[in-house]
Coordinates of C-alpha atoms in Angstrom, one line a residue:
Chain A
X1 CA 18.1 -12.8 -19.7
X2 CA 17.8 -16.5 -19.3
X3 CA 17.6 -17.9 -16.1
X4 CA 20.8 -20.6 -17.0
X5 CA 23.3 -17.9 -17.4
X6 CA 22.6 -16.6 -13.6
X7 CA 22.4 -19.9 -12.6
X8 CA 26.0 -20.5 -14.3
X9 CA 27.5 -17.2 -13.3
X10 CA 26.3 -17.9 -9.5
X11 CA 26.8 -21.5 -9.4
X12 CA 22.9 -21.9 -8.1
X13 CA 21.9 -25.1 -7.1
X14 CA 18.9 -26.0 -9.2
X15 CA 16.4 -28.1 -6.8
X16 CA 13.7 -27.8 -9.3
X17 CA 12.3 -26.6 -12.6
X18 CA 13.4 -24.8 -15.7
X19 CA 15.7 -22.8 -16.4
X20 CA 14.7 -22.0 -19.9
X21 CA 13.0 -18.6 -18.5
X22 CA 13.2 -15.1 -19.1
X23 CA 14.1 -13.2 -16.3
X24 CA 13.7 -9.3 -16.7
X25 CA 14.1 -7.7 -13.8
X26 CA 14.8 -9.0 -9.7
X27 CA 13.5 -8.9 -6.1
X28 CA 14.7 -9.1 -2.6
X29 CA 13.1 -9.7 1.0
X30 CA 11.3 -11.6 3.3
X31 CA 8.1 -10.0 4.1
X32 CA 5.5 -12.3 1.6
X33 CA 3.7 -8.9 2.1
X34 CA 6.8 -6.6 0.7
X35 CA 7.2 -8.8 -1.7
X36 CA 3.5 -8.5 -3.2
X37 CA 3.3 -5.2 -3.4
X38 CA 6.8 -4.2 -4.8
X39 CA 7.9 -7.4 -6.8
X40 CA 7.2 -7.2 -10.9
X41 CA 6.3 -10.3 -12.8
X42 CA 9.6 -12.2 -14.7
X43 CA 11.5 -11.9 -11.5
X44 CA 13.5 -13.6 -9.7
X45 CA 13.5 -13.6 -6.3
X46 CA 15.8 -13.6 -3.4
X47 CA 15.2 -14.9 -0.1
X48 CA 15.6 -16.7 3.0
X49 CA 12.1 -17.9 3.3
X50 CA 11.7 -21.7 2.5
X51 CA 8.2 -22.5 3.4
X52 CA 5.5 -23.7 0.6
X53 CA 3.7 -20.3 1.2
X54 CA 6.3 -18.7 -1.1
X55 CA 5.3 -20.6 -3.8
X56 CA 1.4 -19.4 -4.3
X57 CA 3.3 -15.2 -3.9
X58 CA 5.7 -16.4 -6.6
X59 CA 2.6 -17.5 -8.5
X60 CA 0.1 -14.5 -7.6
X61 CA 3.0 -12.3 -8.4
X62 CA 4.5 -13.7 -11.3
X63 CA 7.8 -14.8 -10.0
X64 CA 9.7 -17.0 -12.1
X65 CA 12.4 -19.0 -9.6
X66 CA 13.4 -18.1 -5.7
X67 CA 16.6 -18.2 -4.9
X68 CA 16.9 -19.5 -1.4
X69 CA 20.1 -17.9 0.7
X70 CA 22.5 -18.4 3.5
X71 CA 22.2 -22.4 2.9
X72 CA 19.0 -22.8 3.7
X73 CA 16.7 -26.0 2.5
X74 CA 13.2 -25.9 1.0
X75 CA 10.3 -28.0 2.6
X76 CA 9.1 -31.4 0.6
X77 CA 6.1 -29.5 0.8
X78 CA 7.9 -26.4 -1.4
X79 CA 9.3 -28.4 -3.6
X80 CA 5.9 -30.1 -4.6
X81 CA 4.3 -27.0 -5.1
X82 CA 6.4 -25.5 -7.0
X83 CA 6.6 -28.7 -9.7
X84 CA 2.4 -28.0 -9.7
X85 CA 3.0 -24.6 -10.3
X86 CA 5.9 -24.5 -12.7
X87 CA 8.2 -22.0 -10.6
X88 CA 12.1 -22.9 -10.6
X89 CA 13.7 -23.5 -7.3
X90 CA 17.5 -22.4 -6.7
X91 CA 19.4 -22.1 -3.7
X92 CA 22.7 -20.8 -2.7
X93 CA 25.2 -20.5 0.5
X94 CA 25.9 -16.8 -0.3
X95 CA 24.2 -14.5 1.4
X96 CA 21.0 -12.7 -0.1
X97 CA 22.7 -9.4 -0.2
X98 CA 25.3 -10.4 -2.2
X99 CA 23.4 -12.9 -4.8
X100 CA 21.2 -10.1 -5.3
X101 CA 24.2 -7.7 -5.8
X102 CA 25.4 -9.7 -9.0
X103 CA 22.2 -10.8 -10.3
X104 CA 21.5 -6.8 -10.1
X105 CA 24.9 -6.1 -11.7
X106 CA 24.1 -8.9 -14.4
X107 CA 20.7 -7.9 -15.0
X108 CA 21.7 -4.1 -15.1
X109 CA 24.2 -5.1 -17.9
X110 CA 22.2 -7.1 -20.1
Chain B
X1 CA -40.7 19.3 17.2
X2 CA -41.6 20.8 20.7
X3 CA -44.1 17.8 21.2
X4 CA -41.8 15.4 20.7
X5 CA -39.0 17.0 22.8
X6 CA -41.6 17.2 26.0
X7 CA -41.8 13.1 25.5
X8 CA -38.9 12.7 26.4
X9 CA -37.7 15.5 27.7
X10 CA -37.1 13.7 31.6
X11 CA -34.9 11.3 29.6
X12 CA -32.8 14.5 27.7
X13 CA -33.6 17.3 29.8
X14 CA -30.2 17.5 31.1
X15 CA -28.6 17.3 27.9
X16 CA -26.1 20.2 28.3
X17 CA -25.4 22.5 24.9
X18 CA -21.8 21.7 25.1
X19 CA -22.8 18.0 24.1
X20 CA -24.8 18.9 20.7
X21 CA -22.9 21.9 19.6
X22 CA -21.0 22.1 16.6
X23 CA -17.6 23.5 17.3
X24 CA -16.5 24.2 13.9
X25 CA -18.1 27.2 13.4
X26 CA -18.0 29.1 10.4
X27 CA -17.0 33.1 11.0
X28 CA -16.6 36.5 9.6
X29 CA -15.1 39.5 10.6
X30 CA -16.6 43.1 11.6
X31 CA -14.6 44.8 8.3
X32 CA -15.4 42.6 5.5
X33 CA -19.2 43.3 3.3
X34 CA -21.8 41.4 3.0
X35 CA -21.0 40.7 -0.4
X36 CA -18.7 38.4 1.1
X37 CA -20.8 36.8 3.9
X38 CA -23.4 36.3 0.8
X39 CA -20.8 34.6 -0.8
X40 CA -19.2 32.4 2.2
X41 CA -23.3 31.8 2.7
X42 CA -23.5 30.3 -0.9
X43 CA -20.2 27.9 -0.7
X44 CA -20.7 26.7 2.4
X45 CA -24.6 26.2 2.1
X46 CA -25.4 28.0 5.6
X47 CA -27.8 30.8 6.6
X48 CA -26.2 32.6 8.9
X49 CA -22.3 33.4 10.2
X50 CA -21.8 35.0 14.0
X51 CA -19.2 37.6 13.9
X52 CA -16.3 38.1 15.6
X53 CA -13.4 40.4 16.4
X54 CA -9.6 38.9 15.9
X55 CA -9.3 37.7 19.7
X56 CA -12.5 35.5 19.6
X57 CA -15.4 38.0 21.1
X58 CA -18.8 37.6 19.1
X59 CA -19.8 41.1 18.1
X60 CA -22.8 40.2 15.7
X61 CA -24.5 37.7 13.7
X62 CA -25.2 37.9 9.9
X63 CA -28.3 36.0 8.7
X64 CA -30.0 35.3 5.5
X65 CA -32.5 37.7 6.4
X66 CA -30.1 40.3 6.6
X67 CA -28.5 39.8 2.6
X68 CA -32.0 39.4 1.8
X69 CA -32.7 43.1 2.8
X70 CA -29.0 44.3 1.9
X71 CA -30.1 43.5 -2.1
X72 CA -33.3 44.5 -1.7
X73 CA -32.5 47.9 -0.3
X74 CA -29.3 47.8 -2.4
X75 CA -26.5 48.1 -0.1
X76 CA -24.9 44.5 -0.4
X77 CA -21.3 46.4 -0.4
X78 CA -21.7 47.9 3.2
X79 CA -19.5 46.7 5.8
X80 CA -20.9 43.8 7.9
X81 CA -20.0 46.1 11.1
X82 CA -22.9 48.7 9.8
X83 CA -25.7 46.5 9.6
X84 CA -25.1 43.2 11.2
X85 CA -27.8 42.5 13.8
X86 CA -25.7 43.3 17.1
X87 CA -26.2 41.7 20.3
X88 CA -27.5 38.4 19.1
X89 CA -29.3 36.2 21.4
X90 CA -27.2 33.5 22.8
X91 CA -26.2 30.3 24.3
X92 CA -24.1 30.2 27.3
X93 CA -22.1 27.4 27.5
X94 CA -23.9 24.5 30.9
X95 CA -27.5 25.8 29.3
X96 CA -29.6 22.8 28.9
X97 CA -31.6 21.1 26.2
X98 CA -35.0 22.7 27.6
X99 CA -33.9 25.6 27.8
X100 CA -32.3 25.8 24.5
X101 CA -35.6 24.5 22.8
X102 CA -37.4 27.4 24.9
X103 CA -35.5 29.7 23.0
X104 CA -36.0 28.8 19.3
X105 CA -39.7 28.6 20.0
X106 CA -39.3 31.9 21.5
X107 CA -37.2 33.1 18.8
X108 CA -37.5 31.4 15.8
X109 CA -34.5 31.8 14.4
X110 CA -32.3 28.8 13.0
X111 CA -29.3 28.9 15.0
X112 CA -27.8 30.1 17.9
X113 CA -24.0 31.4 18.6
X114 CA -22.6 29.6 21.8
X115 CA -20.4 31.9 24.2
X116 CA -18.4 31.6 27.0
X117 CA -18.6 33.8 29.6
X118 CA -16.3 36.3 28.0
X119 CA -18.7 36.0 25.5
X120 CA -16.0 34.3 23.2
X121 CA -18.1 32.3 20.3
X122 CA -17.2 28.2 21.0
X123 CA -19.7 27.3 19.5
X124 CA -23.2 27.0 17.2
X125 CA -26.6 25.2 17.3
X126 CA -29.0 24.8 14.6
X127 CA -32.1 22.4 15.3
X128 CA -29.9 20.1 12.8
X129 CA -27.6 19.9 15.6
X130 CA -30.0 19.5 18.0
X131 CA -31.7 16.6 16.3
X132 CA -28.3 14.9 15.5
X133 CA -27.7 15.1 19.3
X134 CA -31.2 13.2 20.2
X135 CA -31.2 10.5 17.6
X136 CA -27.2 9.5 19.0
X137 CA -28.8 9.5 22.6
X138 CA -31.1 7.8 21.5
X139 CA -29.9 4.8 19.7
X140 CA -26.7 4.6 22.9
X141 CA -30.1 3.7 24.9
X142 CA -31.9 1.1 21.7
X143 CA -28.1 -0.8 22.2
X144 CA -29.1 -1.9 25.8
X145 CA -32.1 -3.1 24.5
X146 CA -32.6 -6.6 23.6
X147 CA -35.0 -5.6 20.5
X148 CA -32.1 -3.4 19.2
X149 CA -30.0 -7.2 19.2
X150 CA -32.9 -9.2 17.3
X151 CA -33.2 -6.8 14.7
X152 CA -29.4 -6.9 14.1
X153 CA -29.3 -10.5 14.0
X154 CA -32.6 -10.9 12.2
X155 CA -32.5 -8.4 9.2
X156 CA -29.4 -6.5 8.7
X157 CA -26.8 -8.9 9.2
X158 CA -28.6 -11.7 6.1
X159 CA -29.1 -8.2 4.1
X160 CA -25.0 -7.6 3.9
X161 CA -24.9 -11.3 3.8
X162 CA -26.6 -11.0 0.5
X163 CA -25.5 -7.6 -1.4
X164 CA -22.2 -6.0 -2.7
X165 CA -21.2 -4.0 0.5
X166 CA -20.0 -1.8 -2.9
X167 CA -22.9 -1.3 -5.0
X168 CA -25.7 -2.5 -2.9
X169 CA -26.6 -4.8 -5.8
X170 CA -27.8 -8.4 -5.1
X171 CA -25.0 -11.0 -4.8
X172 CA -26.3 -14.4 -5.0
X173 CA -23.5 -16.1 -3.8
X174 CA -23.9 -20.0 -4.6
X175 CA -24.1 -18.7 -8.3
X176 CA -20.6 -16.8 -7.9
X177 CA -18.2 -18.0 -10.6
X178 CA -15.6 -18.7 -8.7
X179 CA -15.6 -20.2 -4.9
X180 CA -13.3 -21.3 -2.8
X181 CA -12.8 -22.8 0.8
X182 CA -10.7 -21.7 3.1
X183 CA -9.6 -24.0 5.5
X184 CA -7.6 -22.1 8.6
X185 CA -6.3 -24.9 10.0
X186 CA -3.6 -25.3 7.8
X187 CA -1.2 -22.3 7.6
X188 CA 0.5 -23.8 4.5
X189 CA -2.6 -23.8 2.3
X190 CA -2.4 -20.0 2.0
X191 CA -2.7 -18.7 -1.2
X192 CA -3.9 -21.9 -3.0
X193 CA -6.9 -20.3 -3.2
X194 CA -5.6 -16.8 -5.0
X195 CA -3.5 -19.4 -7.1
X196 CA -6.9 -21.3 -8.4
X197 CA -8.7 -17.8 -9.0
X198 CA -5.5 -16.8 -10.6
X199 CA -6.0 -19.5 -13.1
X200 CA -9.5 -19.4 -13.2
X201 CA -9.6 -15.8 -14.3
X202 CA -6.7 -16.2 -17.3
X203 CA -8.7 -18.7 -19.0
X204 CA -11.3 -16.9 -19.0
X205 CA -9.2 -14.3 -21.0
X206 CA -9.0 -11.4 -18.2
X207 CA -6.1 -9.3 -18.8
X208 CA -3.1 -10.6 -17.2
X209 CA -2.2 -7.0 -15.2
X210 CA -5.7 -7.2 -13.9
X211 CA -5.7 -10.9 -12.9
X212 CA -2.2 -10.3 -11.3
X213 CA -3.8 -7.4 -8.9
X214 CA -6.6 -9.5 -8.1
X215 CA -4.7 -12.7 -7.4
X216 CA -2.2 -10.6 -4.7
X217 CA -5.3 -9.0 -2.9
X218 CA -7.0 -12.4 -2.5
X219 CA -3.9 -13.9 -1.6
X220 CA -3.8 -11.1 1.2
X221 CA -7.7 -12.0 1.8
X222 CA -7.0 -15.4 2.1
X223 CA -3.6 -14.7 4.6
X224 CA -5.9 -13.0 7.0
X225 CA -8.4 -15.5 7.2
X226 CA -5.9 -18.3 7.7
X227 CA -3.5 -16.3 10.3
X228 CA -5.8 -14.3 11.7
X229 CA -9.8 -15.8 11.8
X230 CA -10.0 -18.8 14.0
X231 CA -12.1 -19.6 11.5
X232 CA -12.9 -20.8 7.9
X233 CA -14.0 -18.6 5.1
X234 CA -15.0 -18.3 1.4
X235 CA -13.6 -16.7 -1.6
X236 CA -16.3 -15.5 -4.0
X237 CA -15.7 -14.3 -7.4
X238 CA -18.0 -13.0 -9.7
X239 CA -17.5 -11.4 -13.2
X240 CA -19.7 -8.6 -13.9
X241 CA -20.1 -6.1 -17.1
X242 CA -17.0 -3.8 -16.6
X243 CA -15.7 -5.5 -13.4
X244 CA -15.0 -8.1 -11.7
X245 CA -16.2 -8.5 -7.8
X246 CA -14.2 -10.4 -5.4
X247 CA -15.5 -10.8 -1.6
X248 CA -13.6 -12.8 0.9
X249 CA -16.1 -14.0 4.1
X250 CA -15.1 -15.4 7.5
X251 CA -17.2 -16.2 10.6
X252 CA -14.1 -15.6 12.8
X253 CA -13.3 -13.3 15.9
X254 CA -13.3 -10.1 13.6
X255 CA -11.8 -7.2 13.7
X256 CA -11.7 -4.8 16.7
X257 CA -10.3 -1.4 14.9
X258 CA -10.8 -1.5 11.5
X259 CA -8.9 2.0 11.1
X260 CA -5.6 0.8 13.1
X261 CA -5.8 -2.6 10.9
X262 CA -5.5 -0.6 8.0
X263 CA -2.5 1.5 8.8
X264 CA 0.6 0.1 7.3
X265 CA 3.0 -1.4 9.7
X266 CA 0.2 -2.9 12.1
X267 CA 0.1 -6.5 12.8
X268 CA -1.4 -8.5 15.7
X269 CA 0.3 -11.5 14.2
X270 CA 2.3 -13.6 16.9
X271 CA 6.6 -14.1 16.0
X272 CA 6.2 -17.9 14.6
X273 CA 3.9 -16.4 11.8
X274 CA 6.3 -13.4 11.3
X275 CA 9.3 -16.0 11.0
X276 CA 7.6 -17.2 8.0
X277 CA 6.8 -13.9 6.3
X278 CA 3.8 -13.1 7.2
X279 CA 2.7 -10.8 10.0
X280 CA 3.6 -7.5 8.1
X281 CA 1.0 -5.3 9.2
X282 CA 1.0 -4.9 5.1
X283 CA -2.2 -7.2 4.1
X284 CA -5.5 -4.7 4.5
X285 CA -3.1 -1.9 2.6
X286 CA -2.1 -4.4 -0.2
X287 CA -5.9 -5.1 -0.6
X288 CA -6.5 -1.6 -0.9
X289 CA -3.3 -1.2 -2.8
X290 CA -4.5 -3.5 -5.5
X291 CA -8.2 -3.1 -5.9
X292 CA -10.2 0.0 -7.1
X293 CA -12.3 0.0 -4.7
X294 CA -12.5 -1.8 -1.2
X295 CA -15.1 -2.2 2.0
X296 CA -14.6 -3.8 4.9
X297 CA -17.0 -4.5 7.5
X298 CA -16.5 -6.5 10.8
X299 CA -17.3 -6.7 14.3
X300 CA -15.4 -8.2 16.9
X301 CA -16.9 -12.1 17.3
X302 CA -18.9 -11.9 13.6
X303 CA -16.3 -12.4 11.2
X304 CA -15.4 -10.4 8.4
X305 CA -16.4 -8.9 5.2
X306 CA -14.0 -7.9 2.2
X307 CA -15.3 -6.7 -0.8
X308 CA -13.1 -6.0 -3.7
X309 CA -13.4 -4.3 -6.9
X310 CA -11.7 -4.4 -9.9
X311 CA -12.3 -2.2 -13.2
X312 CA -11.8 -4.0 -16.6
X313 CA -11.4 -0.6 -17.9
X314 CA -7.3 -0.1 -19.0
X315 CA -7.1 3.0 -17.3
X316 CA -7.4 1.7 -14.0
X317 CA -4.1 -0.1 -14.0
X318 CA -1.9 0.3 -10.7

């Protein structure tokens, strides 16, 4: 599914980067750890983490945007990063459980 | 053997047999033959098994001497309890190591049951064990000596420095083809390194499911030396026939426990580096998680060694 038809459907705010990417499947949680070692590549991600370390897991992983909850704001440093590194930054005010509820439902549907 | 032992026998004298016993003994029972003690012999590459009844008491011992003569004389289907050598010479348990000695030069046989004064088996001794037992007392003294310290510092530590902890193989490490800095001091430059060898390794046309396992273990190498090091360290990559090596070096406090670090779920990390995601007591398991084979070595003050390796082979996907 292309990442502009969840951004649509959520009303995402796009801070950075494309959304001319195919997302296949999604991710949740805010243990960088967690994340590493249950996240597949062409995901999306959804968290409350903000700081520029996300950036090199969405990288090592093969994350293709975050989608920052519960109205928080990404670092200057974040949102450098993640032009070098080509990963799309979203955010939201909803809360992570249920962005990742309808991206789920969306994804499941698709 | 006996020589040797009278050396240094005021220094291990008192050694009692409770200290260089083996506990796990390996036992038969009075009914079975000695078909099956040949057998139990064979698997479990021993030459001889004390007997005992079901609450504990030795009864007999059964030694290779004894199958020897059961095929010989052709009765290797008799029950042990016919011809098992009965009242074996024993070890009580608070006997000491010249005493013990005494007794296989005495004897000459290879082991000894142990007994307690019920005459319960607790225990065995072979000169194996007895040997094992010196050379441990023996190196807790060479630690409180000084020459024990030079040789560690002067020989074995540049030896690791310079071989795969995994192979053994020489690792010339200013010829690696990939290497990066770490620099601890800034929290927020974790994982630029995983990121570069992440690049580095898809243009060099590595699969991407391999490259993506070896990018999240030395992102997890590189978290630990950042968060956890007090010091800076070095990511080393080197592409080998069949694999592809990566080895992540600090010079920082170390690790203490190496067993607990690796249990999932176990973090020394302070609360302002868990607010930020880190700290999940998942990083040593990840590394382990995603490479095919791992070692570890560190000491508390001397920094730490990670060695990872990863198969080319498809098969090896996790």
């Amino acid at each position: 599914m292309k990442l502009g038809r969840i951004v649509e459907e959520l009303k995402l705010k796009v801070i950075t980067g494309s959304l001319d990417v195919e997302i296949k499947r999604g991710c949740c949680g805010d243990l960088l750890s967690e994340i590493m070692r249950s996240c597949e590549k062409d995901s999306i991600w959804v968290t409350i983490q903000s700081h520029v370390n996300i950036v090199a897991v969405a990288v090592v992983v093969g994350i293709r945007a975050i989608v920052l909850c519960n109205g928080h704001e990404y670092s200057e440093d974040t949102l450098k990063k993640a032009d070098e590194e080509g990963i799309t930054l979203l955010a939201s005010d909803l809360t992570p459980f249920e962005v990742s509820g309808r991206i789920y439902m969306m994804l499941k549907e698709s | 053997m006996k020589r040797l032992i009278e050396r240094i026998q005021d220094l291990f004298k008192d050694i009692k047999v409770e200290e260089l016993m083996n506990r796990n003994v390996i036992t038969i029972t009075p009914d079975k033959s000695l078909l099956h003690a040949k057998e139990l012999m064979r698997l479990k590459r021993i030459s001889g098994i004390p007997v005992v009844v079901d609450n504990g008491k030795l009864v007999g011992i059964v030694s290779i001497e004894d199958i020897i003569k059961a095929l010989e004389n052709g009765y290797i289907k008799d029950k042990i309890e016919k011809r098992m050598t009965k009242d074996p010479v024993v070890l009580k348990l608070g006997e000491t190591l010249e005493k013990i000695v005494d007794k296989f030069e005495k004897y000459g046989f290879g082991r000894f049951p142990v007994v307690d004064e019920d005459f319960n088996l607790v225990g065995i001794v072979t000169k194996h064990d007895i040997l094992r037992a010196l050379l441990e007392k023996l190196a807790t003294i060479h630690l409180h000596d000084m020459r024990k310290k030079e040789i560690l510092e002067s020989e074995v530590l540049p030896d690791i420095a310079d071989r795969s902890l995994l192979t053994g193989e020489h690792l010339n490490k200013t010829k690696a083809d990939f290497i990066f800095k770490i620099d601890y001091n800034d929290i927020t430059l974790i994982g630029v390194g995983a990121a570069k060898l992440k690049k580095f390794l898809l243009d060099r046309g590595i699969p991407q499911d391999i490259v993506r396992r070896i990018s999240i273990a030395t992102y997890e190498a590189e978290a630990n030396v950042v968060l956890h090091s007090e010091s800076d360290g070095y990511i080393y990559c080197f592409l080998k026939d069949g694999s592809i090596v990566v080895r992540v070096e600090d010079f920082g406090k170390g690790i203490e426990n190496i067993e607990i670090a690796m249990k999932e779920g176990y973090s020394t990390a302070p609360d302002e580096i868990r607010d930020l995601g880190f700290g999940a007591g998942m990083g040593l398991p990840n590394m382990k998680r995603f490479s095919d084979k791992m070692m570890i070595i560190s000491e508390k003050g001397k920094g730490t060694i990670v060695e990872m390796n990863f198969f080319l082979k498809e098969e090896s996907g996790k």
